[in-house]
Tab-separated table of C-alpha atoms and ligand atoms in Angstrom:
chain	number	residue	atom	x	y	z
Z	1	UNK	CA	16.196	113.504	0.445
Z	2	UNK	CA	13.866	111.875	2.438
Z	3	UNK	CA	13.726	108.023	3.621
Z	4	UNK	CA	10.513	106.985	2.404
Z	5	UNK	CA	10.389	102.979	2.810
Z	6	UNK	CA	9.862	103.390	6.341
Z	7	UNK	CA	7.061	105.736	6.184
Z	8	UNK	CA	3.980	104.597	6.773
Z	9	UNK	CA	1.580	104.220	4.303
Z	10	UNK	CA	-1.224	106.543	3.523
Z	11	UNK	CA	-4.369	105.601	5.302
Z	12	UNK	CA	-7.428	107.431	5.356
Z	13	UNK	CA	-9.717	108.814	7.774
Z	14	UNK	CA	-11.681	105.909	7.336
Z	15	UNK	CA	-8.688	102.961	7.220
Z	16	UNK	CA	-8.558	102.636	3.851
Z	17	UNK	CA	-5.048	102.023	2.538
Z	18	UNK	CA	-4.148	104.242	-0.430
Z	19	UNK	CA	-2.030	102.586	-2.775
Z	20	UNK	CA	-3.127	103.655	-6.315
Z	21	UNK	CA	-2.542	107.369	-7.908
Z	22	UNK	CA	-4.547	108.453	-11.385
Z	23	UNK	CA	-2.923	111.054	-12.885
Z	24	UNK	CA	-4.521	113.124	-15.867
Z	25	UNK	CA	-1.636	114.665	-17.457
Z	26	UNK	CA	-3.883	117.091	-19.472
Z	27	UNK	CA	-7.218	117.711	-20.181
Z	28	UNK	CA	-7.082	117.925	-23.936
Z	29	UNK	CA	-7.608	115.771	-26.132
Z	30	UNK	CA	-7.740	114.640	-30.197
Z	31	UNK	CA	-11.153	113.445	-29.869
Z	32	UNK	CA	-14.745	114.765	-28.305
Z	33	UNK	CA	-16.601	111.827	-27.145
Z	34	UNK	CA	-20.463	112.853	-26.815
Z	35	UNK	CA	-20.570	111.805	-22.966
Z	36	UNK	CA	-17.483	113.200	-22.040
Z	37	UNK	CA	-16.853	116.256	-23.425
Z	38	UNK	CA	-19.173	119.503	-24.477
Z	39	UNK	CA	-18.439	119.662	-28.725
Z	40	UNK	CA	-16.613	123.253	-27.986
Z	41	UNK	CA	-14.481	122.770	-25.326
Z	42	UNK	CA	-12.547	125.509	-23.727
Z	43	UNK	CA	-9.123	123.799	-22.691
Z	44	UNK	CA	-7.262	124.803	-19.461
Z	45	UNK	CA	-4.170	127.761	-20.216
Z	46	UNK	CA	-1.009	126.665	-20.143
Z	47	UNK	CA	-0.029	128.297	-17.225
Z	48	UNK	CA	-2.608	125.907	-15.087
Z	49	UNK	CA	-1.369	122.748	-15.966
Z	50	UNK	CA	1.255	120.841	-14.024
Z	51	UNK	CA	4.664	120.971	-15.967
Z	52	UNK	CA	5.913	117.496	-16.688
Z	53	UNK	CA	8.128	118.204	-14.027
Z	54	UNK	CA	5.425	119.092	-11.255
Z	55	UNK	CA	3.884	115.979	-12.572
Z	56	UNK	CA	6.908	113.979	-11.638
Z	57	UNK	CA	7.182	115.462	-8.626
Z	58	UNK	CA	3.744	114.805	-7.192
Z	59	UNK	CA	3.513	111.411	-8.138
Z	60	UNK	CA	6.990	110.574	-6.696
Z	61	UNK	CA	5.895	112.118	-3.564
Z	62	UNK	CA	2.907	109.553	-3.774
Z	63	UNK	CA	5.099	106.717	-4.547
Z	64	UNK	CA	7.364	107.581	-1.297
Z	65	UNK	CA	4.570	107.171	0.578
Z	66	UNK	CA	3.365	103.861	-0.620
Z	67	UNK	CA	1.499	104.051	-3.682
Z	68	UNK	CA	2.011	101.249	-6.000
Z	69	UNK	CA	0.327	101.833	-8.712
Z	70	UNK	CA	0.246	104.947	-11.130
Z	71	UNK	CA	-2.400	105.141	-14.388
Z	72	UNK	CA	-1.503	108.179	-16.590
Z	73	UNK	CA	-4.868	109.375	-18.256
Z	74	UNK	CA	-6.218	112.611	-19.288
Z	75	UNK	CA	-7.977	113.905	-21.718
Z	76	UNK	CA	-5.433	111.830	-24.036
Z	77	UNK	CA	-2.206	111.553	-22.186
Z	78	UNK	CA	-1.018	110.410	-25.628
Z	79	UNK	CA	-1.374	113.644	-26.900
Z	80	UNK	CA	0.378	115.983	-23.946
Z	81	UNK	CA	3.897	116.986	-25.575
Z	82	UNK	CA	6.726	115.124	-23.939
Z	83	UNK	CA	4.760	112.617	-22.361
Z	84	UNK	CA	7.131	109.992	-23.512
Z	85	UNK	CA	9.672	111.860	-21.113
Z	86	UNK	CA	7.403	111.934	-18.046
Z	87	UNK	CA	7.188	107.979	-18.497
Z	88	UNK	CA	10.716	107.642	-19.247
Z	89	UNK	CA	11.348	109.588	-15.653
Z	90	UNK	CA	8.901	107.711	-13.826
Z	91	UNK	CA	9.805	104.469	-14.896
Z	92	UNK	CA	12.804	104.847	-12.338
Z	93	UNK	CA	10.035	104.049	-9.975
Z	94	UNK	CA	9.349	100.562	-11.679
Z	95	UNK	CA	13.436	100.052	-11.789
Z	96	UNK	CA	13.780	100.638	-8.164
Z	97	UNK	CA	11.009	98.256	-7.471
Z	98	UNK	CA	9.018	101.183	-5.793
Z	99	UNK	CA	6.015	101.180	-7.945
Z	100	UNK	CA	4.713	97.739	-9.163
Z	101	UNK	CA	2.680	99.262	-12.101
Z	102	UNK	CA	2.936	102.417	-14.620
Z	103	UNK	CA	-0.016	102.178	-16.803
Z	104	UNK	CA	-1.999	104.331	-19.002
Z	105	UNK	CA	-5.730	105.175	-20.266
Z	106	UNK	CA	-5.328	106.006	-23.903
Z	107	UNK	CA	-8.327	106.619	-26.991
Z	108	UNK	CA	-5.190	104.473	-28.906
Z	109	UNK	CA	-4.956	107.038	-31.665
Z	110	UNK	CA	-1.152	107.550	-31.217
Z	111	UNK	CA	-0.785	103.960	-29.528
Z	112	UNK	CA	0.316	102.565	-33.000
Z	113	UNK	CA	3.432	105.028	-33.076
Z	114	UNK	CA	4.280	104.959	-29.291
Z	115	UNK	CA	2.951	101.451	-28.107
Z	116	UNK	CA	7.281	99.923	-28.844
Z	117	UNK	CA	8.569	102.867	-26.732
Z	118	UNK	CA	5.843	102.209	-23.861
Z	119	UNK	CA	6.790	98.770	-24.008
Z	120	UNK	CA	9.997	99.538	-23.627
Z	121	UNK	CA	9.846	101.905	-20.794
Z	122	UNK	CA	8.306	99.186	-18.745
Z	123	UNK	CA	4.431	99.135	-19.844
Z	124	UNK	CA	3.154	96.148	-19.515
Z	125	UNK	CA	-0.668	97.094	-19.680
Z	126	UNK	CA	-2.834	99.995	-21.362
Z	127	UNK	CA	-6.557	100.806	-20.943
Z	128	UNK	CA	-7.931	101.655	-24.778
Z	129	UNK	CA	-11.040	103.131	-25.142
Z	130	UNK	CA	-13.569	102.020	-27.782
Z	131	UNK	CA	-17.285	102.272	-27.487
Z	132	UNK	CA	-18.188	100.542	-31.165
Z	133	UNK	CA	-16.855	98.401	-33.910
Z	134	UNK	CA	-18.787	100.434	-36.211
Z	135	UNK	CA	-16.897	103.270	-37.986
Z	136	UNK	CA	-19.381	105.687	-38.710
Z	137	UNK	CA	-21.010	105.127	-35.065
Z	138	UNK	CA	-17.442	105.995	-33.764
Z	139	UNK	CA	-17.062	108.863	-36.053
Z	140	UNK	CA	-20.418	110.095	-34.533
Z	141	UNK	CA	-19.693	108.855	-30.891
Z	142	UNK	CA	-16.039	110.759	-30.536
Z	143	UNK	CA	-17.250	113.722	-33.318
Z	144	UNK	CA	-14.694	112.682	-35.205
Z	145	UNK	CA	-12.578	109.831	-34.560
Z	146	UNK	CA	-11.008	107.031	-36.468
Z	147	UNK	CA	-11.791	103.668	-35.926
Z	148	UNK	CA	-9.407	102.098	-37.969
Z	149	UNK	CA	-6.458	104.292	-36.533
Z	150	UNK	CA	-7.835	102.361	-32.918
Z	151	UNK	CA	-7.738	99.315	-34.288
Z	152	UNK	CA	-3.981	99.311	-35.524
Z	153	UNK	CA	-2.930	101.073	-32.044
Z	154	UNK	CA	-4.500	98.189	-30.229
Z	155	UNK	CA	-2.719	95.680	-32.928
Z	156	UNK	CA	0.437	97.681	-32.167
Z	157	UNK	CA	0.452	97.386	-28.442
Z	158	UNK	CA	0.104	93.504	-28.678
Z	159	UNK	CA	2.509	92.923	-30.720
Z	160	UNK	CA	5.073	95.369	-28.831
Z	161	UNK	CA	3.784	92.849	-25.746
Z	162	UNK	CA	1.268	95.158	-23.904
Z	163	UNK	CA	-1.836	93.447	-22.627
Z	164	UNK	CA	-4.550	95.833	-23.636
Z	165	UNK	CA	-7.869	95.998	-21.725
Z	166	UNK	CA	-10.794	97.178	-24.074
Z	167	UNK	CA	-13.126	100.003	-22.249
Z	168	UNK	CA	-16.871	100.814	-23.445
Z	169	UNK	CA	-19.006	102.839	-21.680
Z	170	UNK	CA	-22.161	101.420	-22.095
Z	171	UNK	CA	-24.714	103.609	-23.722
Z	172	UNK	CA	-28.703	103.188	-24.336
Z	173	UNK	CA	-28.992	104.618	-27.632
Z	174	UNK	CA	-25.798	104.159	-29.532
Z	175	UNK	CA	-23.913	100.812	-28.268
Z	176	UNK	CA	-26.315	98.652	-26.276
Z	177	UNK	CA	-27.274	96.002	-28.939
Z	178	UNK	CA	-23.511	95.958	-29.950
Z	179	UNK	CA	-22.116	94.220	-26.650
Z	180	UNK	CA	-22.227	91.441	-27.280
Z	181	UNK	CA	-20.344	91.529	-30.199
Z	182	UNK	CA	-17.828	94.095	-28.840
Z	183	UNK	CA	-17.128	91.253	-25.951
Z	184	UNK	CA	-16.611	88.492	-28.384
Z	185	UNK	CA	-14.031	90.837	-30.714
Z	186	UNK	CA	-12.368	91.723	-27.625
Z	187	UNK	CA	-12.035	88.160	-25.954
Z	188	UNK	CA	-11.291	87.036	-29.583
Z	189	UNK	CA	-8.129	88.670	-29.588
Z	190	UNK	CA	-7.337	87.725	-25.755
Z	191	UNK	CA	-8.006	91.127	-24.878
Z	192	UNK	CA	-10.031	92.035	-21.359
Z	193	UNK	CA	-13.068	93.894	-21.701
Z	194	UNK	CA	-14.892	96.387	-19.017
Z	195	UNK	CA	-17.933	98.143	-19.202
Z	196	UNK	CA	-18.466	101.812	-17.686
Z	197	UNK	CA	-21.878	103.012	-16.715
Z	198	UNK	CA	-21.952	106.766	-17.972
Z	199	UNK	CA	-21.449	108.571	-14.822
Z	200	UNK	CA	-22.742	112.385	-14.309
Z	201	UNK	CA	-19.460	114.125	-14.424
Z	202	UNK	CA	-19.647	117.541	-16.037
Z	203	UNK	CA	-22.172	119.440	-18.284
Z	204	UNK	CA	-22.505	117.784	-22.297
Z	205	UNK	CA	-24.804	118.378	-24.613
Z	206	UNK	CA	-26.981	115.213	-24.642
Z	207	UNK	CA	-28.971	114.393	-21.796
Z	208	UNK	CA	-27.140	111.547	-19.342
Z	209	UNK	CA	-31.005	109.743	-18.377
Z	210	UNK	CA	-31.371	108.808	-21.957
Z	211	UNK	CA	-27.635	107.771	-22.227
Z	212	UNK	CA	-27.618	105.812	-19.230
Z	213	UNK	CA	-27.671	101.830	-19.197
Z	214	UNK	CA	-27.268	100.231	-16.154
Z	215	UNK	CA	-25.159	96.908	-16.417
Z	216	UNK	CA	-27.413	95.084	-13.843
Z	217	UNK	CA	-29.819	94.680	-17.213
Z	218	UNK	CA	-27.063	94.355	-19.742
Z	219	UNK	CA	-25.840	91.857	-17.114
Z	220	UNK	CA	-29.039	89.766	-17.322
Z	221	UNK	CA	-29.103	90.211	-20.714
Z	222	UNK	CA	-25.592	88.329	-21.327
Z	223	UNK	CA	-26.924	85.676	-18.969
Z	224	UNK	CA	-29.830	84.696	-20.945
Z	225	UNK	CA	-27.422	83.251	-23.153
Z	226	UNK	CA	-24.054	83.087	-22.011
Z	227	UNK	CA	-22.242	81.714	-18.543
Z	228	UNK	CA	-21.406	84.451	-16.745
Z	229	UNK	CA	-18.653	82.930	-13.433
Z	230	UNK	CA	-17.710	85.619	-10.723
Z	231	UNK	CA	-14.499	86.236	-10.088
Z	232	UNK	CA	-12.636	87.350	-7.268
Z	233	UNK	CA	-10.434	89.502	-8.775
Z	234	UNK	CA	-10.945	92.866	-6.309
Z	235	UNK	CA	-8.829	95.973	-7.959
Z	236	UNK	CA	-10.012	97.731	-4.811
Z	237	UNK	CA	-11.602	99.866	-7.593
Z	238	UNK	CA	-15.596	99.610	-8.711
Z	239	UNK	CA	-14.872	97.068	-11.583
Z	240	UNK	CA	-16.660	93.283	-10.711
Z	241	UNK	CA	-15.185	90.356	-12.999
Z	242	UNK	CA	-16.653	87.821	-14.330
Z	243	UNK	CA	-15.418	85.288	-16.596
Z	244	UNK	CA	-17.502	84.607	-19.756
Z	245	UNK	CA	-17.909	80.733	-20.246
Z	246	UNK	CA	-18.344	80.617	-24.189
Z	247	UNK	CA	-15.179	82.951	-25.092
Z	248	UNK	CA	-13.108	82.074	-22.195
Z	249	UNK	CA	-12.507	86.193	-21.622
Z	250	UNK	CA	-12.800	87.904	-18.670
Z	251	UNK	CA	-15.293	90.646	-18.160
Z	252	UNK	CA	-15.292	93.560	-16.351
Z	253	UNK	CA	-18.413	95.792	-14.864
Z	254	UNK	CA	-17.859	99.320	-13.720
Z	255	UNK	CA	-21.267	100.358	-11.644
Z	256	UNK	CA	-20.710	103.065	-9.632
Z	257	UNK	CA	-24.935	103.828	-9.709
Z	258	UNK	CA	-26.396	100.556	-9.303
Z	259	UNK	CA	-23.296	99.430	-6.777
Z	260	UNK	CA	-21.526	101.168	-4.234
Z	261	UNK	CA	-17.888	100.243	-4.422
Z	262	UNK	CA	-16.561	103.350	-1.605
Z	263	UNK	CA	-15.579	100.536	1.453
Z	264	UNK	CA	-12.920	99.312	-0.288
Z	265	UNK	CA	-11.605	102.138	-2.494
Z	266	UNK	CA	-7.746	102.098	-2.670
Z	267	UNK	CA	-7.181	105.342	-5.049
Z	268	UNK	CA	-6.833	109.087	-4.921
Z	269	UNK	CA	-6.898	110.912	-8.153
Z	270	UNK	CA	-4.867	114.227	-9.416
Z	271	UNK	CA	-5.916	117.066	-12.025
Z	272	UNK	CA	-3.638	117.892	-14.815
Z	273	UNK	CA	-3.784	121.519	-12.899
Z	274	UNK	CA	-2.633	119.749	-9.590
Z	275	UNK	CA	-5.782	119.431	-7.552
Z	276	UNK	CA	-5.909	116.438	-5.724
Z	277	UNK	CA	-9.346	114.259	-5.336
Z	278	UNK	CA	-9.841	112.472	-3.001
Z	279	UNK	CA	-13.196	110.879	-4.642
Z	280	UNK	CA	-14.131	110.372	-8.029
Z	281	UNK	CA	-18.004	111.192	-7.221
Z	282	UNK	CA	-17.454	114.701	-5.046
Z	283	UNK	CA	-16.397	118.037	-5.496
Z	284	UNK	CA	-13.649	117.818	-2.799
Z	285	UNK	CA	-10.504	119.381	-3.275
Z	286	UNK	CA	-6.945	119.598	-2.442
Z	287	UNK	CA	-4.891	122.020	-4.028
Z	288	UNK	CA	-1.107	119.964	-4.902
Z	289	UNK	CA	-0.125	123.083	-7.353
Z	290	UNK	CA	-0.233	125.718	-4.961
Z	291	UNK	CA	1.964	124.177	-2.618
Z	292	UNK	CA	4.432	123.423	-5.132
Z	293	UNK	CA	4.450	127.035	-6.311
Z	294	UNK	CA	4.326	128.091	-3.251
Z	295	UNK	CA	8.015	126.712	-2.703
Z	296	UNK	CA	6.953	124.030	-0.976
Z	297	UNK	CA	10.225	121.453	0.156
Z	298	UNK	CA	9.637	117.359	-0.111
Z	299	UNK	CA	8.344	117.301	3.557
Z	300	UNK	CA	5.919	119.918	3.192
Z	301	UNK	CA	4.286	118.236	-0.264
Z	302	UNK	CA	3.975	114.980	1.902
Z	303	UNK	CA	1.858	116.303	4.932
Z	304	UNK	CA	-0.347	118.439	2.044
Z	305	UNK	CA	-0.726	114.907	0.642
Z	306	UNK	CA	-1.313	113.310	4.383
Z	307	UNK	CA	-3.745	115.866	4.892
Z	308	UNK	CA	-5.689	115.465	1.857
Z	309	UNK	CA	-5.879	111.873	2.081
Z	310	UNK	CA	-6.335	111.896	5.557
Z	311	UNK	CA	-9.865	113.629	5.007
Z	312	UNK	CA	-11.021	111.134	1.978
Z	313	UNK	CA	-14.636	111.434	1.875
Z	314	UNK	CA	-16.553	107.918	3.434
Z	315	UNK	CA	-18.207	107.652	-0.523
Z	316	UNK	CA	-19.724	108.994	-3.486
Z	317	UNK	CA	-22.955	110.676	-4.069
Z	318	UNK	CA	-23.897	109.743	-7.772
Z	319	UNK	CA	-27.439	110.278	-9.279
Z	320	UNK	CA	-28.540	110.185	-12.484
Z	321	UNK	CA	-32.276	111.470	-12.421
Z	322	UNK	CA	-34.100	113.696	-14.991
Z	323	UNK	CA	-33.060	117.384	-14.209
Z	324	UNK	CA	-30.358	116.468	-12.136
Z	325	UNK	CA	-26.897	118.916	-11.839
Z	326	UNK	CA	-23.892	116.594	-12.473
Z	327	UNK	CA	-22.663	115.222	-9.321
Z	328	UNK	CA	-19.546	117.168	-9.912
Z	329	UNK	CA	-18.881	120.353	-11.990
Z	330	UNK	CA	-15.644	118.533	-13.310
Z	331	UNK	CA	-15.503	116.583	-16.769
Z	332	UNK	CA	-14.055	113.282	-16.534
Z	333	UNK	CA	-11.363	114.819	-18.848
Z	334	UNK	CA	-10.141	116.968	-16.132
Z	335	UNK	CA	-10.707	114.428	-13.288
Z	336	UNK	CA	-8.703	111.872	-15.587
Z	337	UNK	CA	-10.720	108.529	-15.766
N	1	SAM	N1	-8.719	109.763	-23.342
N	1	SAM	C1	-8.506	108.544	-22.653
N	1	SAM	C2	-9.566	107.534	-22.983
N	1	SAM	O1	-10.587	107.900	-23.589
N	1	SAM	O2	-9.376	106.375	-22.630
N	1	SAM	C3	-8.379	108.691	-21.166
N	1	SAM	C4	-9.308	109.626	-20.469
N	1	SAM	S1	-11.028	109.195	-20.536
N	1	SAM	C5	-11.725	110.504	-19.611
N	1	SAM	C6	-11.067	107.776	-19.485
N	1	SAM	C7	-12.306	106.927	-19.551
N	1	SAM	O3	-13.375	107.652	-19.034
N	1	SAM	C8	-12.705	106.485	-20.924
N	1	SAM	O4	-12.827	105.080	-20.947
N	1	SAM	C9	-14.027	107.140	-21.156
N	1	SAM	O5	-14.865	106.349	-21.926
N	1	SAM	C10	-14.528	107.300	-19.748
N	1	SAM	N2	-15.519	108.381	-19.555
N	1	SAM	C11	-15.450	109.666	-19.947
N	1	SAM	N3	-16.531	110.365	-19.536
N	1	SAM	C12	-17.298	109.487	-18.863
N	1	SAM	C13	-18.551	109.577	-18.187
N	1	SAM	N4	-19.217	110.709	-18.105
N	1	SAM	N5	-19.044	108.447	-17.607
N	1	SAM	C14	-18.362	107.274	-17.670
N	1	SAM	N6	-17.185	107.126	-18.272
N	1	SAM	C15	-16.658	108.211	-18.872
N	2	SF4	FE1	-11.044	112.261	-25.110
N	2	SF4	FE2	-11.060	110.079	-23.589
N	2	SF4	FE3	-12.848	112.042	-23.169
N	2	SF4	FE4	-13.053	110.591	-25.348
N	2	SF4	S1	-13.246	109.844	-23.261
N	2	SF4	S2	-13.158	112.844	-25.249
N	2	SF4	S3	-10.971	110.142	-25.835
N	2	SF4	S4	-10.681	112.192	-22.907
């Protein structure tokens, strides 16, 4: 076994510390949302997808070399069978004092069964998902979905003790005149709220120039009526805060068009099949799964990971323009968001 505390950390080509893993556990999922996903979606086989075991392994590697921070996310990691045993192994991590935070990204349609057991495991904080307050409109937005079902997983994860952070990704069409009222239901119940600019990540259906709102103009928007304070708070991710005067919440904007966020990016991201990116934003590409199969030992997974990291890409290359290809071939389902 191999003394990892006095490794040093994972630094890029370009000095950036890596410190933070994303790990999309599968690429299914129970719902379809209209920017994410295509409405027939061919899912990965079996055989391609990391066993919860290879899934463990990799991020343990990651977590010997310095990474503090894990987010499980998918597709729906809720949904990936025996996912409650991959957290229950990786919470050893949070035990040992190794990792500071295991965390998830979840739609919340199984939180209301699981949230207890997360909470119990050691997670202390979930991303939910939720574009709308308005049932039908989220029955349109996810082809399918249940609001209500949401609703009692995010109920279920506060009372279990998890903070929950809502997510919205801010659309033109369906959500825009709603965010206002999706901030003050969220700060209402002392939940954090951040808004996602749709990013071009895969081919859907419905064209991403009409979808796309940028949050500089929802931004100015809130202004015109509400106190909007900066605040510090760097994730080392592409999220700004600010805290909203008149509900006392705290806001988050993700704007990875209108902003660049790349100088002080602190995470690496893997596939559910084991491919390791580097950058949300290209199609770089380092394959973690083949080294494993190949037999690979502790020490040889490590400099695959060095490597990779090693040749992190200086920053993204989004565009959204009429006509435009994606800016990667990869849904964020695969990628894991
Ligand atoms: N299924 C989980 C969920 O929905 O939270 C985790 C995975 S999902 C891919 C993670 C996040 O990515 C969600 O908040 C979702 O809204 C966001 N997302 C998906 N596709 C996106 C896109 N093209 N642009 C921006 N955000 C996207
Ligand atoms: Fe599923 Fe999350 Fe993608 Fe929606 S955003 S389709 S819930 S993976």
């Amino acid at each position: 076994m191999t003394t990892t505390t006095a490794r040093p950390a994972l630094i890029d080509g370009f000095g950036r510390t890596v410190t933070y893993l994303r790990v999309s556990v599968t690429d299914r999922c129970d719902l379809r949302c209209v920017y994410c996903m295509a409405e027939k979606m061919v899912f990965l086989p079996k055989a391609e997808v990391l066993t919860l075991e290879e899934l463990d392994r990799i991020s343990s590697a990651f977590i010997s070399l310095g990474v503090r921070k894990l987010r499980l996310t998918g597709g729906e990691p809720l949904v990936r069978k025996g996912f409650m045993s991959l957290v229950e192994s990786l919470s050893r991590h949070l035990k040992s004092g190794a990792l500071d935070e295991l965390t998830l990204t979840t739609n919340g349609t199984r939180l209301a069964e699981l949230a207890a057991d997360l909470a119990r495991l050691g997670v202390q904080r979930v991303n939910v998902s939720m574009d709308t307050l308005k049932p039908d409109l989220f029955r349109t937005l996810t082809r399918g979905g249940d609001l209500a079902k949401v609703i009692t997983g995010i109920e279920a994860a506060q009372a279990a003790g998890i903070a929950v952070k809502i997510n919205a990704v801010a659309l033109a069409q369906d959500n825009a005149a709603e965010i206002p009222q999706l901030i003050q239901w969220a700060h209402g119940r002392g939940l954090d709220m951040t808004l996602i600019e749709t990013m071009p990540l895969g081919e859907v259906e419905a064209d991403r120039t009409d979808q796309f709102l940028s949050l500089e103009q929802v931004r100015r928007e809130l202004s015109s009526y509400w106190t909007l304070t900066d605040l510090p708070l760097n994730t080392g991710g592409p999220a700004r805060y600010v805290r909203v005067e008149e509900t006392g919440g705290r806001l988050g904007l993700i704007t990875p068009l209108s902003h660049n966020f790349c100088e002080a990016c602190n995470r690496v991201r893997l596939t559910c099949t084991g491919t390791l990116h580097t950058c949300l934003g290209r199609e770089d590409a380092s394959d973690l799964r083949a080294v494993l199969r190949a037999g690979a030992d502790d020490e040889d997974l490590i400099e695959a990971i060095r490597h990779a990291v090693d040749a992190k890409p200086q920053g993204h290359d989004f565009q959204i323009a009429r006509g435009e290809a994606p800016a990667t071939r990869r849904h964020m389902s695969t990628t894991g968001g």
